[in-house]
Short mmCIF file of C-alpha atoms in Angstrom, two decimals:
data_model
loop_
_atom_site.label_atom_id
_atom_site.label_comp_id
_atom_site.label_asym_id
_atom_site.label_seq_id
_atom_site.Cartn_x
_atom_site.Cartn_y
_atom_site.Cartn_z
CA MET Q 1209 9.49 35.34 49.81
CA SER Q 1210 13.11 36.38 51.29
CA LEU Q 1211 12.80 39.48 53.49
CA THR Q 1212 14.95 43.10 53.54
CA SER Q 1213 15.31 44.54 57.00
CA GLU Q 1214 13.02 47.13 56.05
CA THR Q 1215 10.54 44.99 54.72
CA SER Q 1216 10.67 42.61 57.93
CA THR Q 1217 10.82 45.81 60.46
CA ASP Q 1218 7.26 46.81 57.94
CA LEU Q 1219 5.90 42.98 58.63
CA LEU Q 1220 6.87 42.74 62.04
CA ASP Q 1221 4.98 46.71 63.05
CA ASP Q 1222 1.56 44.97 61.33
CA VAL Q 1223 1.75 42.43 63.99
CA PHE Q 1224 2.96 44.14 67.06
CA ARG Q 1225 0.08 47.30 65.64
CA LEU Q 1226 -2.17 44.69 66.74
CA LEU Q 1227 -1.38 45.24 70.44
CA LEU Q 1228 -1.54 48.48 70.59
CA ASP Q 1229 -5.04 48.45 68.28
CA ALA Q 1230 -6.85 46.28 70.84
CA GLY Q 1231 -4.83 47.68 74.10
CA ALA Q 1232 -3.99 44.23 74.65
CA SER Q 1233 -1.16 43.37 77.44
CA ASP Q 1234 0.26 39.95 75.17
CA LEU Q 1235 0.39 38.43 72.06
CA HIS Q 1236 0.73 34.23 71.91
CA TRP Q 1237 1.24 33.48 68.39
CA SER Q 1238 2.99 30.05 67.24
CA ASP Q 1239 4.35 28.57 64.07
CA GLY Q 1240 0.76 26.66 62.42
CA GLY Q 1241 -1.16 27.97 65.25
CA SER Q 1242 -4.05 30.91 66.02
CA LEU Q 1243 -2.69 34.02 67.41
CA HIS Q 1244 -4.22 35.05 70.53
CA LEU Q 1245 -4.30 38.93 72.29
CA ARG Q 1246 -4.66 39.12 76.00
CA VAL Q 1247 -6.90 42.16 76.55
CA ASN Q 1248 -8.06 42.98 80.28
CA GLY Q 1249 -6.69 39.34 81.68
CA PHE Q 1250 -8.73 37.60 79.06
CA LEU Q 1251 -7.29 36.02 75.83
CA GLU Q 1252 -9.56 37.03 72.37
CA LEU Q 1253 -8.51 35.04 69.13
CA ALA Q 1254 -7.28 37.31 66.69
CA GLU Q 1255 -6.94 37.46 62.60
CA VAL Q 1256 -3.01 37.18 61.57
CA PRO Q 1257 -2.22 40.11 59.36
CA GLU Q 1258 -2.60 38.86 55.35
CA SER Q 1259 0.86 40.45 54.85
CA VAL Q 1260 2.63 38.38 57.59
CA SER Q 1261 0.99 35.10 56.37
CA ARG Q 1262 3.05 34.48 53.60
CA ILE Q 1263 6.75 34.37 55.49
CA SER Q 1264 7.73 31.45 56.76
CA PHE Q 1265 7.57 31.96 60.62
CA ASP Q 1266 10.88 30.77 61.49
CA GLU Q 1267 12.14 33.70 59.01
CA LEU Q 1268 9.88 36.00 60.53
CA THR Q 1269 10.93 34.47 64.46
CA THR Q 1270 14.79 35.61 62.81
CA HIS Q 1271 13.96 39.57 61.83
CA LEU Q 1272 12.30 39.17 65.37
CA ILE Q 1273 15.38 38.69 67.41
CA GLY Q 1274 18.38 38.82 65.38
CA ARG Q 1275 19.83 36.37 63.36
CA ASP Q 1276 23.03 35.32 65.66
CA ASN Q 1277 19.73 35.14 68.85
CA PHE Q 1278 18.25 33.05 66.55
CA ALA Q 1279 20.96 30.30 66.25
CA THR Q 1280 21.35 30.48 69.86
CA PHE Q 1281 17.90 30.07 70.60
CA VAL Q 1282 17.66 26.93 68.16
CA GLU Q 1283 20.79 25.46 70.50
CA ARG Q 1284 18.98 26.25 73.60
CA ARG Q 1285 15.18 25.96 72.99
CA GLU Q 1286 14.60 29.34 74.94
CA TYR Q 1287 15.06 32.98 74.50
CA ASP Q 1288 14.15 35.51 76.37
CA GLY Q 1289 14.45 39.03 75.68
CA ALA Q 1290 13.13 42.71 74.77
CA ARG Q 1291 13.23 45.90 72.14
CA THR Q 1292 11.81 48.36 71.03
CA VAL Q 1293 9.20 48.75 68.26
CA LEU Q 1294 6.67 50.68 66.39
CA GLY Q 1295 8.87 53.91 66.89
CA GLY Q 1296 8.97 53.83 70.90
CA SER Q 1297 6.79 50.86 72.12
CA ARG Q 1298 8.69 48.39 73.97
CA VAL Q 1299 7.87 44.51 74.04
CA ARG Q 1300 9.22 41.91 76.40
CA ILE Q 1301 9.52 38.70 74.03
CA ASN Q 1302 9.76 35.12 74.82
CA VAL Q 1303 10.45 32.80 72.06
CA PHE Q 1304 9.63 28.78 72.80
CA PHE Q 1305 9.24 25.51 71.51
CA LYS Q 1306 5.84 23.63 71.96
CA ARG Q 1307 5.59 20.11 70.21
CA GLY Q 1308 8.49 20.88 68.02
CA ARG Q 1309 7.65 24.09 66.43
CA ILE Q 1310 8.50 27.50 67.34
CA ALA Q 1311 6.03 30.37 69.34
CA TRP Q 1312 5.95 34.06 70.67
CA ALA Q 1313 4.72 35.05 73.82
CA VAL Q 1314 5.08 39.12 73.93
CA ARG Q 1315 4.22 41.30 76.34
CA LEU Q 1316 3.67 45.39 75.52
CA LEU Q 1317 5.42 47.81 78.09
CA PRO Q 1318 3.49 50.97 78.97
CA SER Q 1319 5.30 53.76 76.47
CA GLU Q 1320 5.36 55.78 79.86
CA PHE Q 1321 6.04 55.67 83.10
CA PHE Q 1322 2.83 55.28 85.04
CA PRO Q 1323 3.02 58.02 87.80
CA MET Q 1324 2.92 56.77 91.56
CA GLU Q 1325 -0.68 58.25 91.94
CA SER Q 1326 -2.11 56.04 89.19
CA LEU Q 1327 -0.54 52.79 90.62
CA GLY Q 1328 -3.20 51.43 92.67
CA LEU Q 1329 -1.43 51.56 95.83
CA ASP Q 1330 -1.41 53.62 98.62
CA LEU Q 1331 0.15 56.94 97.87
CA ASP Q 1332 1.78 57.45 101.12
CA ILE Q 1333 3.39 54.69 100.92
CA CYS Q 1334 5.08 54.97 97.62
CA ALA Q 1335 6.27 58.37 98.63
CA ARG Q 1336 7.65 56.98 101.86
CA ILE Q 1337 8.98 54.20 99.94
CA CYS Q 1338 11.10 56.31 97.53
CA GLU Q 1339 12.51 58.44 100.46
CA LEU Q 1340 13.91 55.32 101.66
CA LYS Q 1341 17.94 55.74 102.48
CA GLN Q 1342 18.32 52.19 102.79
CA GLY Q 1343 16.74 48.39 103.03
CA LEU Q 1344 15.01 46.35 101.49
CA VAL Q 1345 11.66 46.72 99.61
CA LEU Q 1346 9.71 43.38 97.63
CA VAL Q 1347 7.62 43.57 95.30
CA THR Q 1348 5.80 39.91 94.72
CA GLY Q 1349 2.60 38.45 93.22
CA ALA Q 1350 2.59 36.56 90.14
CA THR Q 1351 3.59 36.99 86.69
CA GLY Q 1352 1.45 39.66 84.84
CA SER Q 1353 0.72 41.11 88.33
CA GLY Q 1354 1.98 43.94 87.39
CA LYS Q 1355 5.51 43.85 89.70
CA THR Q 1356 7.85 45.84 86.91
CA THR Q 1357 5.69 48.36 86.50
CA THR Q 1358 5.31 49.20 90.14
CA LEU Q 1359 9.23 49.04 90.38
CA ALA Q 1360 9.26 51.34 87.24
CA SER Q 1361 7.10 53.92 88.36
CA LEU Q 1362 9.00 54.11 91.95
CA LEU Q 1363 12.35 53.82 90.54
CA HIS Q 1364 11.34 57.19 87.53
CA HIS Q 1365 10.05 58.88 90.59
CA ILE Q 1366 13.09 58.31 92.18
CA ASN Q 1367 15.14 59.38 89.38
CA ARG Q 1368 13.17 63.02 89.12
CA HIS Q 1369 13.39 63.78 92.89
CA ARG Q 1370 17.05 62.61 94.29
CA ARG Q 1371 20.26 62.58 92.84
CA GLU Q 1372 21.93 59.37 93.60
CA HIS Q 1373 22.84 56.02 91.49
CA ILE Q 1374 20.52 53.75 90.44
CA PHE Q 1375 22.11 50.82 89.44
CA THR Q 1376 20.24 47.39 87.79
CA ILE Q 1377 20.40 43.86 87.00
CA GLU Q 1378 17.67 42.73 84.25
CA ASP Q 1379 17.00 39.72 82.47
CA PRO Q 1380 16.35 42.21 80.22
CA ILE Q 1381 15.74 45.06 80.20
CA GLU Q 1382 12.18 45.99 80.22
CA TYR Q 1383 11.84 49.75 81.05
CA VAL Q 1384 14.19 52.24 79.72
CA HIS Q 1385 15.19 55.00 82.79
CA GLU Q 1386 17.23 58.00 80.75
CA SER Q 1387 19.19 59.45 84.23
CA ARG Q 1388 17.36 62.69 85.14
CA GLU Q 1389 18.65 64.14 88.74
CA CYS Q 1390 19.94 60.40 89.33
CA MET Q 1391 22.31 58.48 87.22
CA VAL Q 1392 21.13 55.25 86.10
CA SER Q 1393 23.07 52.29 84.89
CA GLN Q 1394 21.14 49.46 83.74
CA ARG Q 1395 22.77 46.35 83.12
CA GLU Q 1396 21.29 43.39 80.51
CA VAL Q 1397 22.00 39.67 81.69
CA GLY Q 1398 23.74 38.40 78.87
CA VAL Q 1399 24.68 41.74 76.63
CA ASP Q 1400 26.02 44.02 79.62
CA THR Q 1401 27.16 40.96 81.79
CA ALA Q 1402 27.53 37.11 81.30
CA SER Q 1403 25.49 36.01 83.92
CA PHE Q 1404 23.44 37.25 87.03
CA HIS Q 1405 25.56 35.68 89.55
CA GLU Q 1406 28.63 37.88 88.55
CA ALA Q 1407 26.57 41.07 88.20
CA LEU Q 1408 26.02 40.34 91.73
CA ARG Q 1409 29.68 39.99 92.82
CA SER Q 1410 30.50 43.12 91.04
CA VAL Q 1411 27.64 45.41 91.89
CA LEU Q 1412 29.39 46.91 94.75
CA ARG Q 1413 32.16 48.17 93.06
CA GLU Q 1414 30.12 49.87 90.82
CA ASP Q 1415 29.33 52.64 93.69
CA PRO Q 1416 25.53 52.17 93.46
CA ASP Q 1417 23.11 54.09 96.09
CA ILE Q 1418 19.75 52.22 95.02
CA VAL Q 1419 19.61 48.39 93.31
CA LEU Q 1420 16.82 47.28 91.32
CA LEU Q 1421 17.64 43.54 91.91
CA GLY Q 1422 15.14 42.35 89.16
CA GLU Q 1423 13.88 38.46 90.42
CA MET Q 1424 15.17 37.18 93.68
CA ARG Q 1425 15.48 33.19 91.86
CA ASP Q 1426 17.58 31.64 94.58
CA ARG Q 1427 20.00 31.66 97.65
CA ILE Q 1428 22.12 33.82 95.85
CA SER Q 1429 20.64 36.68 94.65
CA MET Q 1430 18.20 36.47 98.40
CA ASP Q 1431 21.89 36.60 99.93
CA ALA Q 1432 23.21 39.58 97.98
CA ALA Q 1433 19.51 41.90 98.42
CA LEU Q 1434 20.31 41.41 101.99
CA THR Q 1435 24.01 42.59 101.80
CA LEU Q 1436 23.19 45.27 99.65
CA SER Q 1437 20.40 46.39 102.17
CA GLU Q 1438 23.43 45.97 105.47
CA THR Q 1439 25.57 47.69 103.71
CA GLY Q 1440 23.36 50.90 103.36
CA HIS Q 1441 21.66 51.08 100.29
CA LEU Q 1442 18.16 50.59 99.49
CA THR Q 1443 17.49 47.70 97.28
CA PHE Q 1444 14.37 46.48 95.05
CA ALA Q 1445 13.58 42.68 93.96
CA THR Q 1446 10.95 40.80 93.28
CA LEU Q 1447 9.44 37.45 94.00
CA HIS Q 1448 6.24 35.04 92.95
CA THR Q 1449 5.35 34.90 96.13
CA SER Q 1450 1.51 35.18 97.24
CA GLY Q 1451 1.90 37.65 100.57
CA ALA Q 1452 4.04 38.43 103.04
CA VAL Q 1453 3.78 35.51 105.01
CA ASP Q 1454 4.64 33.63 101.75
CA THR Q 1455 7.55 35.97 100.73
CA ILE Q 1456 9.37 35.11 104.58
CA SER Q 1457 8.78 31.49 104.34
CA ARG Q 1458 10.32 31.50 101.11
CA ILE Q 1459 13.41 33.49 101.71
CA ILE Q 1460 13.79 31.39 104.83
CA SER Q 1461 14.27 28.10 103.69
CA ALA Q 1462 16.28 29.02 101.11
CA PHE Q 1463 18.63 28.23 103.67
CA ASP Q 1464 20.45 26.18 105.26
CA SER Q 1465 18.76 25.15 108.77
CA MET Q 1466 22.15 26.31 110.71
CA GLU Q 1467 21.81 29.67 108.62
CA GLN Q 1468 17.72 29.97 109.49
CA GLY Q 1469 18.44 32.49 112.88
CA GLN Q 1470 20.83 34.39 111.11
CA ILE Q 1471 19.09 35.14 108.03
CA ARG Q 1472 15.77 35.97 110.53
CA GLU Q 1473 17.64 38.57 111.95
CA ARG Q 1474 19.09 39.95 108.67
CA LEU Q 1475 15.43 39.91 107.10
CA ALA Q 1476 14.06 41.73 110.23
CA THR Q 1477 16.51 44.16 110.69
CA ASN Q 1478 16.50 44.90 107.03
CA LEU Q 1479 13.19 44.34 105.96
CA LYS Q 1480 11.20 47.76 104.88
CA VAL Q 1481 8.25 46.82 103.10
CA VAL Q 1482 6.63 43.90 101.28
CA ILE Q 1483 4.04 44.61 98.40
CA THR Q 1484 1.94 41.83 96.56
CA GLN Q 1485 -0.32 42.48 93.85
CA GLN Q 1486 -2.01 40.91 91.31
CA LEU Q 1487 -4.99 42.46 88.29
CA VAL Q 1488 -7.85 42.00 88.50
CA PRO Q 1489 -10.12 41.89 85.50
CA TRP Q 1490 -13.62 44.26 85.85
CA THR Q 1491 -16.52 42.33 85.49
CA ASN Q 1492 -17.65 43.70 82.26
CA ARG Q 1493 -13.88 43.40 81.11
CA GLU Q 1494 -13.21 47.25 80.48
CA GLY Q 1495 -10.11 47.06 82.52
CA ARG Q 1496 -8.19 45.64 85.06
CA SER Q 1497 -7.41 47.12 88.87
CA LEU Q 1498 -4.34 46.45 91.07
CA CYS Q 1499 -5.05 44.91 94.15
CA ALA Q 1500 -2.56 44.43 96.91
CA GLU Q 1501 -1.42 43.20 100.29
CA ILE Q 1502 1.04 45.84 101.91
CA MET Q 1503 2.61 44.87 104.82
CA VAL Q 1504 5.12 47.48 106.20
CA SER Q 1505 8.18 46.49 108.43
CA THR Q 1506 7.00 47.56 112.56
CA LYS Q 1507 8.23 46.83 115.55
CA ALA Q 1508 5.66 44.07 116.27
CA ILE Q 1509 6.46 42.64 112.07
CA ARG Q 1510 10.51 43.05 112.84
CA ALA Q 1511 9.89 40.49 116.42
CA MET Q 1512 7.71 37.73 114.52
CA ILE Q 1513 10.20 37.35 111.59
CA ARG Q 1514 13.15 37.07 114.38
CA ASP Q 1515 10.82 34.44 116.17
CA GLY Q 1516 9.68 32.52 113.71
CA LYS Q 1517 5.79 33.73 113.94
CA GLU Q 1518 5.19 34.48 110.38
CA ARG Q 1519 1.85 33.05 111.26
CA GLN Q 1520 0.71 35.96 113.04
CA MET Q 1521 1.44 38.58 110.56
CA LEU Q 1522 -2.10 38.70 108.39
CA SER Q 1523 -3.49 40.29 111.75
CA ALA Q 1524 -1.10 42.40 112.62
CA ILE Q 1525 -1.57 43.64 108.99
CA GLU Q 1526 -5.51 44.02 109.83
CA THR Q 1527 -4.69 45.51 112.33
CA SER Q 1528 -2.32 48.16 110.98
CA SER Q 1529 -4.04 49.88 108.81
CA ASP Q 1530 -2.66 53.94 110.83
CA GLU Q 1531 0.84 52.27 109.74
CA GLY Q 1532 -0.08 51.36 105.40
CA MET Q 1533 -0.72 48.32 105.61
CA THR Q 1534 -3.77 46.43 103.58
CA THR Q 1535 -4.71 42.88 103.27
CA MET Q 1536 -5.14 41.57 99.90
CA ASN Q 1537 -9.37 40.88 101.03
CA LYS Q 1538 -9.69 44.45 102.18
CA SER Q 1539 -8.00 44.83 98.67
CA LEU Q 1540 -10.76 43.31 96.82
CA ALA Q 1541 -13.60 44.15 99.36
CA ASP Q 1542 -13.08 47.66 98.06
CA LEU Q 1543 -13.16 46.97 94.44
CA VAL Q 1544 -17.10 45.03 95.29
CA LYS Q 1545 -17.66 48.30 96.93
CA ARG Q 1546 -16.97 49.88 93.73
CA ARG Q 1547 -19.36 47.64 91.96
CA LEU Q 1548 -16.24 46.75 89.66
CA ILE Q 1549 -16.32 43.36 90.41
CA THR Q 1550 -18.70 40.98 92.23
CA GLN Q 1551 -18.39 39.26 95.34
CA LYS Q 1552 -18.41 35.62 93.90
CA GLU Q 1553 -15.25 37.49 91.08
CA ALA Q 1554 -13.35 38.71 94.38
CA GLY Q 1555 -13.73 35.60 96.04
CA LEU Q 1556 -11.44 33.71 93.11
CA TYR Q 1557 -8.85 36.30 94.37
CA SER Q 1558 -8.88 35.93 97.66
CA PRO Q 1559 -6.03 33.84 99.85
CA ASP Q 1560 -8.88 33.16 101.86
CA ARG Q 1561 -12.62 33.39 101.15
CA ASP Q 1562 -13.58 33.35 104.75
CA SER Q 1563 -12.02 35.62 105.53
CA LEU Q 1564 -12.87 37.74 102.64
CA LYS Q 1565 -17.23 37.09 103.58
CA ARG Q 1566 -16.46 38.81 107.09
CA HIS Q 1567 -15.97 42.79 104.77
CA PHE Q 1568 -20.13 42.27 104.02
CA GLU Q 1569 -20.86 40.89 107.00
CA VAL Q 1570 -23.82 43.52 108.43
CA PRO Q 1571 -22.61 44.15 112.04
CA GLN Q 1572 -25.22 42.30 114.51
CA LEU Q 1573 -26.17 46.08 116.03
CA MET Q 1574 -26.98 47.12 112.35
CA ARG Q 1575 -29.24 44.10 112.12
CA SER Q 1576 -31.44 44.75 115.21
CA VAL Q 1577 -31.61 48.43 114.39
#
């Protein structure tokens, strides 16, 4: 069956409607394989729409990503992109080969920005971040932990309350920010710039005030983030790390040993906040909650970074709740106390199960009463 542009749009809409109707975050489908949806963190088998089942998967993929992109995909064996579907919903698309067959991984992006109040993060910390004039803010965590959503919410708030130039380098653009009080310039790698590194080289000449770099993948992007922060810009970036300690170590280790002393000094001076987050499914599978570790740059934290004493940071975070800091275990324990997850389930997401147990121990004084 040969597809017209109009027909292909209708068929793709049938597929994407599965995501919306199921309240799913992700869709996974491969040529000749089953279609799965991820709902509240769990994969569920879904039925392929009959209208689509008669269409060649190659042809459907061609219409999903475009004919020119399909030719490039066949050559490179990978494709990353984003598009608007169903009249306004936006999806992030990864197309790849597995065992010689084409496969899709599609993530549905919320059609509206989450208000900061609904993120599940400390609202005071979010407000303080949005008021920063300069410095580096890192949002870290595993794939699918909501990093992009958190950053989009923060930028959306800034866009409505400040009069500055927000500049982003993204691969691909996921959330589209229209200029409000701020002027917003979003550049997509492969569309608006040849490469991430090319965009980094020119960003300072484009008069930004606030810069979103996306993921810091290597030494070059980490150095660029520090340089932007040093030169008076509020800079946002992400890392796939499991906590503040891991984040600091990852950045330092990306540089040669001869440079690491200088990098520690630059990081201590410019790093403002590290938020590490994960989305934890509820016991009843009816939703998920965001759990986070938050580290704020204080005099003590800055000294630990300079002196290479990252291992002491977790203790400092635990005892600095008055500064807005919190540990992942404290966040998990709060979910248990709210009866959204069990203590056993909390242990599956805990970076330190022994430490987590202490949140549920009855103090000796209370046991003796």
